[in-house]
Short mmCIF file of C-alpha atoms in Angstrom, two decimals:
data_model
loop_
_atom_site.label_atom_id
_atom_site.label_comp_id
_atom_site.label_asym_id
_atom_site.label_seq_id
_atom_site.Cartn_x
_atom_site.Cartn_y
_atom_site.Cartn_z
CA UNK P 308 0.00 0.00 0.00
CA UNK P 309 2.69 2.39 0.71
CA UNK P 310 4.55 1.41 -2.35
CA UNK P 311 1.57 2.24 -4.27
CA UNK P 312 1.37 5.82 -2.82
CA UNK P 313 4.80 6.24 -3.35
CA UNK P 314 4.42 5.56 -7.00
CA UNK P 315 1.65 7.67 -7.57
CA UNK P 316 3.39 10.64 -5.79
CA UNK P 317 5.96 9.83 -8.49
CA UNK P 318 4.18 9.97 -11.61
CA UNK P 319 1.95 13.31 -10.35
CA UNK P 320 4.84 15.24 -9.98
CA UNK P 321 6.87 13.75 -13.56
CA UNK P 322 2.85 14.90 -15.16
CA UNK P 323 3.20 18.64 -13.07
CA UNK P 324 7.26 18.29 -14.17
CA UNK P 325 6.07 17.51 -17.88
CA UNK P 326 3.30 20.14 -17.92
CA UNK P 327 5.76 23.09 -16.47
CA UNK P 328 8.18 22.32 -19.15
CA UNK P 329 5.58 22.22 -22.15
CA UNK P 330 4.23 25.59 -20.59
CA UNK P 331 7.42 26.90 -21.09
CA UNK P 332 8.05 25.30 -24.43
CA UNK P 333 4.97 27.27 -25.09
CA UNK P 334 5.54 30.88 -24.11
CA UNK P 335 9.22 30.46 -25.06
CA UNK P 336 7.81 30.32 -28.66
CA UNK P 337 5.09 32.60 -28.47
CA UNK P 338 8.24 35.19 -27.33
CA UNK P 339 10.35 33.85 -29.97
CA UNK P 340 7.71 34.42 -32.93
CA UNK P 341 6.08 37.33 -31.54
CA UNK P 342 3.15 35.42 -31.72
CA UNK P 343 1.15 37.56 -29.05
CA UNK P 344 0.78 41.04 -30.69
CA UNK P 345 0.19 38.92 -34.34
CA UNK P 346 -2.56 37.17 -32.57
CA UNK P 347 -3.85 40.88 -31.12
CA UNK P 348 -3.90 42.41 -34.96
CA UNK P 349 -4.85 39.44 -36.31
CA UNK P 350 -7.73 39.42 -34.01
CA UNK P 351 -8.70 43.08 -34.50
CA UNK P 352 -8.77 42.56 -38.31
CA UNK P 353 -10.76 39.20 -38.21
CA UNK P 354 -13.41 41.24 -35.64
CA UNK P 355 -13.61 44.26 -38.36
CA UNK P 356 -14.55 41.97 -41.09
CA UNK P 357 -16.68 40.10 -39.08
CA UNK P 358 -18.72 43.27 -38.44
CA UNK P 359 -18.79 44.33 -41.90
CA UNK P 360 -20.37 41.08 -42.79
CA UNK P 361 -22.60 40.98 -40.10
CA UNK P 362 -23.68 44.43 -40.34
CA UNK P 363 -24.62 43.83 -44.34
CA UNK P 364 -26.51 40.63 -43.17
CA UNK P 365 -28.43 42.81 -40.80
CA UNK P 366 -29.47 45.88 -43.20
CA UNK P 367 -30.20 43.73 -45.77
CA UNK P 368 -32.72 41.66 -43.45
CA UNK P 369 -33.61 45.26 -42.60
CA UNK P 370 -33.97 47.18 -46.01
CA UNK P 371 -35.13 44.31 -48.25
CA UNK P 372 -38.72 44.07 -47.21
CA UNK P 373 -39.06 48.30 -47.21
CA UNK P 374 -37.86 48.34 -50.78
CA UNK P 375 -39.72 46.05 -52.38
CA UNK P 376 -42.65 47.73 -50.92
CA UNK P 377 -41.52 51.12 -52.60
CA UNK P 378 -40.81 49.55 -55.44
CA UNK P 379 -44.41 47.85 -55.57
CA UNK P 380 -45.72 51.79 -55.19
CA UNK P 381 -43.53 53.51 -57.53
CA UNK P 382 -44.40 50.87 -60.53
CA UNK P 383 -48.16 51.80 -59.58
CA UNK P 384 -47.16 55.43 -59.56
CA UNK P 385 -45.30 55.43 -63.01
CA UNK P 386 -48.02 53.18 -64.73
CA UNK P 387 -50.28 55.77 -63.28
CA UNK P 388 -48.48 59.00 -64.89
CA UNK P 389 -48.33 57.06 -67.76
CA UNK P 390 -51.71 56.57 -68.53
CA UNK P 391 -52.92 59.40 -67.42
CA UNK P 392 -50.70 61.19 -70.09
CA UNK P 393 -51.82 58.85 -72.95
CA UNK P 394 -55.55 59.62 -71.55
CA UNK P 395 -54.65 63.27 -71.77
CA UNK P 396 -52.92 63.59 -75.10
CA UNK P 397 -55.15 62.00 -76.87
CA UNK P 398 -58.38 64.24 -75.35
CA UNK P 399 -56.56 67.40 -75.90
CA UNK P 400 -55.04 67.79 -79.31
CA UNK P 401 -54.53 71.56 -78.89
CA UNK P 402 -52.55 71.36 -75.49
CA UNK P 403 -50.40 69.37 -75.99
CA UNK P 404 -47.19 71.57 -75.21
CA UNK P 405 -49.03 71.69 -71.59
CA UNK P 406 -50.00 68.25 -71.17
CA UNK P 407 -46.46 67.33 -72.22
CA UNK P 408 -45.12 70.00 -69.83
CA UNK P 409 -46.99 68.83 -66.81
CA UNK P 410 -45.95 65.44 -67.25
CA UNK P 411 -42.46 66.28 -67.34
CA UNK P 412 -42.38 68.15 -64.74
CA UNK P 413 -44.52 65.18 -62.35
CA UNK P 414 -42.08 62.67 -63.71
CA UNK P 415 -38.95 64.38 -62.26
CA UNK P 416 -40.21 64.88 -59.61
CA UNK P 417 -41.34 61.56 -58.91
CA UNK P 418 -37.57 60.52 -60.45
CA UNK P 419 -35.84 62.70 -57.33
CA UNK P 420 -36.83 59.36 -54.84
CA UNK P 421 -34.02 56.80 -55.24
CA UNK P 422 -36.16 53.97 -55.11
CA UNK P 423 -38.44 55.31 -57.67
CA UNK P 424 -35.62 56.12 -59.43
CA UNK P 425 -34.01 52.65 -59.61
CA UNK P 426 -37.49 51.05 -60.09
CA UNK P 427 -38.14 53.29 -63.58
CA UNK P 428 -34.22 52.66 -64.50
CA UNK P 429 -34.97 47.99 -63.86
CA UNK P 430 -38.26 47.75 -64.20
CA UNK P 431 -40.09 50.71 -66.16
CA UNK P 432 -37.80 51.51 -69.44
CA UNK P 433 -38.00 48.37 -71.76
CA UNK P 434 -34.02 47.81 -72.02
CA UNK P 435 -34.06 48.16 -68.05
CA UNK P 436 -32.78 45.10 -66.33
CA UNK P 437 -34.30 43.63 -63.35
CA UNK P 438 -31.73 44.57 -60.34
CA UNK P 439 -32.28 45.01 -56.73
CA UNK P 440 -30.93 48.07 -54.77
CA UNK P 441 -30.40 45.79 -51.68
CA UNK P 442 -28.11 42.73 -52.31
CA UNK P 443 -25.74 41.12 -50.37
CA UNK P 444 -22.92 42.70 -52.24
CA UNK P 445 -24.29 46.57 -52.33
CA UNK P 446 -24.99 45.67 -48.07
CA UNK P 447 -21.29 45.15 -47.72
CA UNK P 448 -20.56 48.13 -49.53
CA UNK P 449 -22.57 50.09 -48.00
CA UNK P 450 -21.37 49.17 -44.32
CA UNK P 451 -17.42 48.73 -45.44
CA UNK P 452 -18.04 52.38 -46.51
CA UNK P 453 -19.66 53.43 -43.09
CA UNK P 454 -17.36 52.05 -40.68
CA UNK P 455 -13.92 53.08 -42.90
CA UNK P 456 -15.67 55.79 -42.98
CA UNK P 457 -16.13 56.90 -46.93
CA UNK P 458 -19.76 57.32 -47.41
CA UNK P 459 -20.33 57.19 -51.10
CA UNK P 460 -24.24 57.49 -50.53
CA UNK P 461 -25.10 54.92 -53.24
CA UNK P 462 -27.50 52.98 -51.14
CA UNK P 463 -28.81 54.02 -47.22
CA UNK P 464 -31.39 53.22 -45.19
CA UNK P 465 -34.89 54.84 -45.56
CA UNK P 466 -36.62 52.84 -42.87
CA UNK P 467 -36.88 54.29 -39.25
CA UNK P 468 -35.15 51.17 -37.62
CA UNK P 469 -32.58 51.02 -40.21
CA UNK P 470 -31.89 54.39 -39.47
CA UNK P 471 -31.72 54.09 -35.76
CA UNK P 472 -29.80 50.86 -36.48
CA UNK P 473 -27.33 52.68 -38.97
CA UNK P 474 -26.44 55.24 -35.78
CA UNK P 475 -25.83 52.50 -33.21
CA UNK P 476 -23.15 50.73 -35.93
CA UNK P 477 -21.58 53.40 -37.01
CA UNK P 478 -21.30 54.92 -33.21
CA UNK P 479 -19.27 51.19 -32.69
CA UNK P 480 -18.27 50.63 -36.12
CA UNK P 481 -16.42 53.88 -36.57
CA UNK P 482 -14.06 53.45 -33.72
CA UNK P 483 -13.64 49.64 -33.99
CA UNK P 484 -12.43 49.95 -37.93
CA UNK P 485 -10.47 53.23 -37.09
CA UNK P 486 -8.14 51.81 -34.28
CA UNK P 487 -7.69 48.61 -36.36
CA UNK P 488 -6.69 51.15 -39.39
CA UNK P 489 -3.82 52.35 -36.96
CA UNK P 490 -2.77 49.24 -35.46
CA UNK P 491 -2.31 47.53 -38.37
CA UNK P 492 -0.37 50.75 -39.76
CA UNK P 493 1.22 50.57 -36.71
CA UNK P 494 2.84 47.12 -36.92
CA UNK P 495 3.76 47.67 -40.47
CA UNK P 496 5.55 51.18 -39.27
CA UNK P 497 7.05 48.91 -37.01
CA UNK P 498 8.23 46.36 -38.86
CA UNK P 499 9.72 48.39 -41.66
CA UNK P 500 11.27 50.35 -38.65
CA UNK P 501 13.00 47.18 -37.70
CA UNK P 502 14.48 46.47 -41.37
CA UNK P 503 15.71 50.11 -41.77
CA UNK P 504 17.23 51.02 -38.79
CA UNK P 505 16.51 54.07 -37.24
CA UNK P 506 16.61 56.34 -39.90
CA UNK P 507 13.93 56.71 -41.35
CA UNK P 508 13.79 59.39 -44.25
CA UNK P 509 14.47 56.05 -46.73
CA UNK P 510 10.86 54.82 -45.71
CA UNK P 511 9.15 57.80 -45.48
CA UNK P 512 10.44 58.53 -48.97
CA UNK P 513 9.42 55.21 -50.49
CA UNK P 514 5.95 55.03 -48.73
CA UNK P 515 4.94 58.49 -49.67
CA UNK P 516 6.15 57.00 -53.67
CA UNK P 517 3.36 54.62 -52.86
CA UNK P 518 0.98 56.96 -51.77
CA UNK P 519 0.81 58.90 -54.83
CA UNK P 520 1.72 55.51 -57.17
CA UNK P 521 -1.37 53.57 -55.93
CA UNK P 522 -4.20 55.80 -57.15
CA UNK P 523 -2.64 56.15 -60.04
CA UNK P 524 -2.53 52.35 -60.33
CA UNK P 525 -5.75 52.16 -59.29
CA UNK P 526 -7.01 54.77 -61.78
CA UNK P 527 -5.68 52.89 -64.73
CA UNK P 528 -7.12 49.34 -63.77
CA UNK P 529 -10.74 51.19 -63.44
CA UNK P 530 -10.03 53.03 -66.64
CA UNK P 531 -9.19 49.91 -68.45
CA UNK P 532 -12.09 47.75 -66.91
CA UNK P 533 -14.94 50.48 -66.75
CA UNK P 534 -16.51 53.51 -68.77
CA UNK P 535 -15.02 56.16 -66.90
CA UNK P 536 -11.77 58.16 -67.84
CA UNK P 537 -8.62 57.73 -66.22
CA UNK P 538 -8.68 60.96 -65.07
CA UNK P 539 -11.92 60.49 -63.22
CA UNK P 540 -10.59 57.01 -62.11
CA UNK P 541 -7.71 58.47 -60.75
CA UNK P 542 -10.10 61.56 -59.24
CA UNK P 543 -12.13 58.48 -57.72
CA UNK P 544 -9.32 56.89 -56.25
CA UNK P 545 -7.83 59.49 -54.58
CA UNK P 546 -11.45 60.88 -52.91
CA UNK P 547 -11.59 56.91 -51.61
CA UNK P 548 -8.18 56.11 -49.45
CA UNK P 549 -8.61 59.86 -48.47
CA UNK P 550 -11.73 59.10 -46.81
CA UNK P 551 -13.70 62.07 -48.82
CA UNK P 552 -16.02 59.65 -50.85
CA UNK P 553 -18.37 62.36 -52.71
CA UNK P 554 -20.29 59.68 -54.59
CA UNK P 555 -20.32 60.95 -57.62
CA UNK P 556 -18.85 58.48 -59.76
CA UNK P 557 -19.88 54.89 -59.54
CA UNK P 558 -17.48 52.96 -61.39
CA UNK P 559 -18.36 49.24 -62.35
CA UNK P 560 -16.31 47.69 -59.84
CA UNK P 561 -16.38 44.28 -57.88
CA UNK P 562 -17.25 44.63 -54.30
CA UNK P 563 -14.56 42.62 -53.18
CA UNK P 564 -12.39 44.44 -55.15
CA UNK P 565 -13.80 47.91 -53.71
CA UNK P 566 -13.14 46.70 -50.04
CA UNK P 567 -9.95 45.40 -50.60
CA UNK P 568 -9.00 48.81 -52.59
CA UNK P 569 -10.54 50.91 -49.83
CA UNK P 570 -9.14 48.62 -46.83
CA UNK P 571 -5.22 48.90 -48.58
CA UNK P 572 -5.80 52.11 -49.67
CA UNK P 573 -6.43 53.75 -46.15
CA UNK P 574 -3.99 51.28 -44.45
CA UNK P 575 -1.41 52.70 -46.88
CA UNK P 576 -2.34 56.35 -46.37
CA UNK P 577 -2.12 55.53 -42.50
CA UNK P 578 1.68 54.05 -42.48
CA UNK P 579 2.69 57.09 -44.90
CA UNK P 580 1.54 59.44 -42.12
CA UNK P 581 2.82 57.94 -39.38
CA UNK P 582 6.11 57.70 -40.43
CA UNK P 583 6.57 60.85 -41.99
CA UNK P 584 4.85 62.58 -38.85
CA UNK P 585 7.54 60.76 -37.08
CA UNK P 586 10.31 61.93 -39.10
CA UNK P 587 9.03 65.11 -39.08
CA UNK P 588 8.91 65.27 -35.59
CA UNK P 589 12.13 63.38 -34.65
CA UNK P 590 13.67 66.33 -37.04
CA UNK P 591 11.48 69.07 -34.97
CA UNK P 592 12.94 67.85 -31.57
CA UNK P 593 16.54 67.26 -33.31
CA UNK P 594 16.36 71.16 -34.09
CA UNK P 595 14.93 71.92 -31.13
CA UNK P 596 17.57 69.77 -28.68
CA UNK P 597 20.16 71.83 -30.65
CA UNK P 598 18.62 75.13 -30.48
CA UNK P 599 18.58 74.52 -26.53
CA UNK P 600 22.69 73.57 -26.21
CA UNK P 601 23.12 76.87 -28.29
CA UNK P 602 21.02 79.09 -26.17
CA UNK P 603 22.53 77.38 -22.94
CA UNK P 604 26.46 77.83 -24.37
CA UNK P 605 25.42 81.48 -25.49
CA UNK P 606 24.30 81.73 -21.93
CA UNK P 607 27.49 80.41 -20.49
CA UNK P 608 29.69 82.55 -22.37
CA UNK P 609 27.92 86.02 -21.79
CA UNK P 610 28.39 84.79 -18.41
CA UNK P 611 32.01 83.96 -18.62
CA UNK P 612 31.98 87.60 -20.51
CA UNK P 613 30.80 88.92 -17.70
CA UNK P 614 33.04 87.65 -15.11
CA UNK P 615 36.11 88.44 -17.20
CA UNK P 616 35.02 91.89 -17.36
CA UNK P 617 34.33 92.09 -13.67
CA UNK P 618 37.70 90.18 -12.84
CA UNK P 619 39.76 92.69 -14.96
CA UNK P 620 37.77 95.64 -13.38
CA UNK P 621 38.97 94.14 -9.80
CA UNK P 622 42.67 93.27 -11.00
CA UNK P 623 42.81 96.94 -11.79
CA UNK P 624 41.39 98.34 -9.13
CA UNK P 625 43.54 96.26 -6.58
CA UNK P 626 46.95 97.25 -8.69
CA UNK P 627 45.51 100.94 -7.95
CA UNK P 628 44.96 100.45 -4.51
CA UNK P 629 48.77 98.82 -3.83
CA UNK P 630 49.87 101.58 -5.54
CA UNK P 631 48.24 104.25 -3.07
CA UNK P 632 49.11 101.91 -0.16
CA UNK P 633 53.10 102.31 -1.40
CA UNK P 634 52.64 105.77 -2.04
CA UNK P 635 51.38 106.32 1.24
CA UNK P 636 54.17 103.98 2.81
CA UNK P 637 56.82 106.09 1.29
CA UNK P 638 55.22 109.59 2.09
CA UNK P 639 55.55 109.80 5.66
CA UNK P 640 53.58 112.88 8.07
CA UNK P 641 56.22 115.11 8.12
CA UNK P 642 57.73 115.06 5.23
CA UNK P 643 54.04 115.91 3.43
CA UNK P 644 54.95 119.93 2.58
CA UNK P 645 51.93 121.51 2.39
CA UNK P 646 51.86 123.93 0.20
CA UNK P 647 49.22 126.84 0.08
CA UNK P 648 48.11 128.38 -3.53
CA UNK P 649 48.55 131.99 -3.53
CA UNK P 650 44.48 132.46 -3.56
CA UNK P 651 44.41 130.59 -0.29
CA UNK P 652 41.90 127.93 -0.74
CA UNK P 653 43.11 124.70 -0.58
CA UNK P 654 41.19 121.23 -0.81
CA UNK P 655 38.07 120.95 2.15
CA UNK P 656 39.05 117.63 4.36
CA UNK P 657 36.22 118.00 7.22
CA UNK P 658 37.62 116.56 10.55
CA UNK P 659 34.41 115.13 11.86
CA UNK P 660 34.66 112.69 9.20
CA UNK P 661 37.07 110.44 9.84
CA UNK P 662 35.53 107.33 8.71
CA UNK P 663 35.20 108.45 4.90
CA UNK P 664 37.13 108.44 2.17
CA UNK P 665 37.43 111.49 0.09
CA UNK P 666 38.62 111.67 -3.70
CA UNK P 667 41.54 114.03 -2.30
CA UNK P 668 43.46 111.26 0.20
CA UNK P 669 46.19 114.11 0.80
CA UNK P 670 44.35 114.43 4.06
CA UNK P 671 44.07 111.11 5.15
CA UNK P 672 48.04 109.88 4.84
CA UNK P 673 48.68 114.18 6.45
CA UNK P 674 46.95 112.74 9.37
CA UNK P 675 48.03 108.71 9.86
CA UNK P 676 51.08 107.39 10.05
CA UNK P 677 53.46 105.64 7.43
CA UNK P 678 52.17 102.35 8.99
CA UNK P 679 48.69 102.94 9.85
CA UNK P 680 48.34 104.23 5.58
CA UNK P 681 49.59 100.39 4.66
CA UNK P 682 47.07 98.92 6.91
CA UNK P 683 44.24 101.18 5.98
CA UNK P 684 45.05 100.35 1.94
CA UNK P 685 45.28 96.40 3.21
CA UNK P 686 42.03 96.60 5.03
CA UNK P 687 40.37 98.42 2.25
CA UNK P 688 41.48 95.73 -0.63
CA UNK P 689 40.64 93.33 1.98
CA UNK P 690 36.70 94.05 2.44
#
């Protein structure tokens, strides 16, 4: 029995042993391989995507219904018009510059609805050919050009809950597909970082080549498969990875190929600013560091300036003091001859005074002593 318990002490702690050591098999290649941040991006990408999809599911289960119903309507409408026109023109001979008139003018304004617009462009003109507004494929445009956020205006909702819908996705959507934007610009900022070095004006210069090479790129695959120009192509491009999506050219374009273009296209425009914001600001503080050390040796030498001016004012007024102090050693009291001008007056040396010094120090060594004029020039250089 205790050989038993023994044994299975033994093989629980070679299983705990085994476990530790795949564990750290495990995160030793997950560190190795980076595999932790991949797994974050990769996540944040799959979740974007996943919400794009989702979201087009959801309008589409939202907006399908509501536009068949308009388009039901508008078909009555037009057939309406119509016969009332035919009624009309053939009543009236003599009016019919008004009857045509009045039609015209009903007509476009009946034509400024989209859905009754896209129901007389499928289903009313007789070369028109049967399309829905709301597919799968025009839903995923629609939301991959919400969230980016582009906003051609092709399709939106015209329902109330799709329109209370459209605010709660976007209010998520918006943020969700904007921070994966940047993260994934991020890590390739990061990685091209990592094969350059730390200088960067090399990638910054080849990325911001891209920037301007891709719509051009762009603009001559849509020119070659579509009927717009390659100047509008290009004008198409450009209003799409800059976010500014006016809508007004609708270029026959796959939708996988339009969220793939828009998705690269705003990555791309993402990584070019980053890293030249981050040139340009490594080069701001580079000037700036710089600027300081000048302004703080400037500093240091008006200051050095200074003190050499205010040591060479001292030197000489010490050398002029040891030269009074000698003079005054040498000139003893009574050999001072004092000698009176012929007017009389003769410089004022109050005796009160004692304590002061006067300009005119004739006085002062007339009145001390060969010794006591040393000490007095000592003391004075002293304080």
């Amino acid at each position: 029995m205790t050989v038993s318990l023994e044994e299975n002490a033994k093989i629980q702690m070679l299983s705990a042993a085994s476990k530790d050591k795949k564990s750290t098999t495990e995160r030793s290649l997950i560190e190795k391989y980076h595999l932790g941040p991949l797994a974050l991006h990769t996540g944040l990408v799959v979740s974007c995507v996943t919400y794009a999809v989702g979201g087009a599911y959801l309008f589409l289960s939202i907006e399908r219904p509501e536009e068949m119903k308009r388009r039901a309507k508008a078909i009555f409408k037009f057939q309406e018009l119509k016969d009332q026109f035919l009624g009309n023109l053939s009543a009236l001979q003599p009016e019919t510059d008004r009857i045509l008139e009045t039609y015209t003018k009903k007509l476009m304004y009946m034509l400024e609805d989209a859905h009754n617009a896209h129901a007389f462009e499928h289903f009313i003109i007789p070369n028109g050919v049967p399309k829905d507004m709301w597919s799968f494929s025009s839903a995923l445009v629609f939301t991959t050009t919400t969230v980016i956020p582009v906003g051609y205006g092709y399709i939106f909702p015209v329902s109330a809950y799709g329109r209370i819908c459209l605010v709660a996705y976007a209010l998520l959507g918006i943020p969700l597909t904007l921070v994966t934007m940047a993260d994934t610009g991020k890590f390739a900022a990061q990685l091209v970082t990592r094969w350059f070095g730390e200088n960067m004006a090399i990638p910054a210069a080849i990325f911001v080549c891209l920037l301007f090479a891709y719509p051009l790129v762009v603009g001559w695959i849509l020119c070659s498969t579509s009927s717009i120009t390659f100047l509008d192509s290009v004008y198409f491009s450009l209003t799409s990875i800059f976010t500014i999506g006016f809508g007004d050219l609708t270029p026959d374009m796959n939708v996988i190929h339009m969220v793939v273009f828009l998705a690269v296209g705003v990555i791309l425009v993402t990584i070019t600013l980053d890293i030249v914001a981050a040139e340009m600001i490594d080069r701001v503080h580079y000037m700036g560091r710089h600027v300081g050390k000048a302004k703080q040796l400037a500093g240091k030498m008006f200051q050095l300036a200074q003190s050499l001016n205010m040591k060479q004012g001292l030197v000489s007024g010490v050398g002029q003091l040891h030269a009074l102090a000698r003079f005054g050693m040498l000139v003893g009291k009574d050999d001072v001859e004092k000698t009176v001008p012929e007017d009389g007056v003769i410089a004022f040396s109050p005796d009160v005074m004692d304590g002061l010094d006067f300009v005119d120090n004739l006085s002062i060594y007339s009145r001390r002593s060969r010794h006591s004029a040393g000490n007095s020039a000592r003391n004075l250089f002293l304080s």
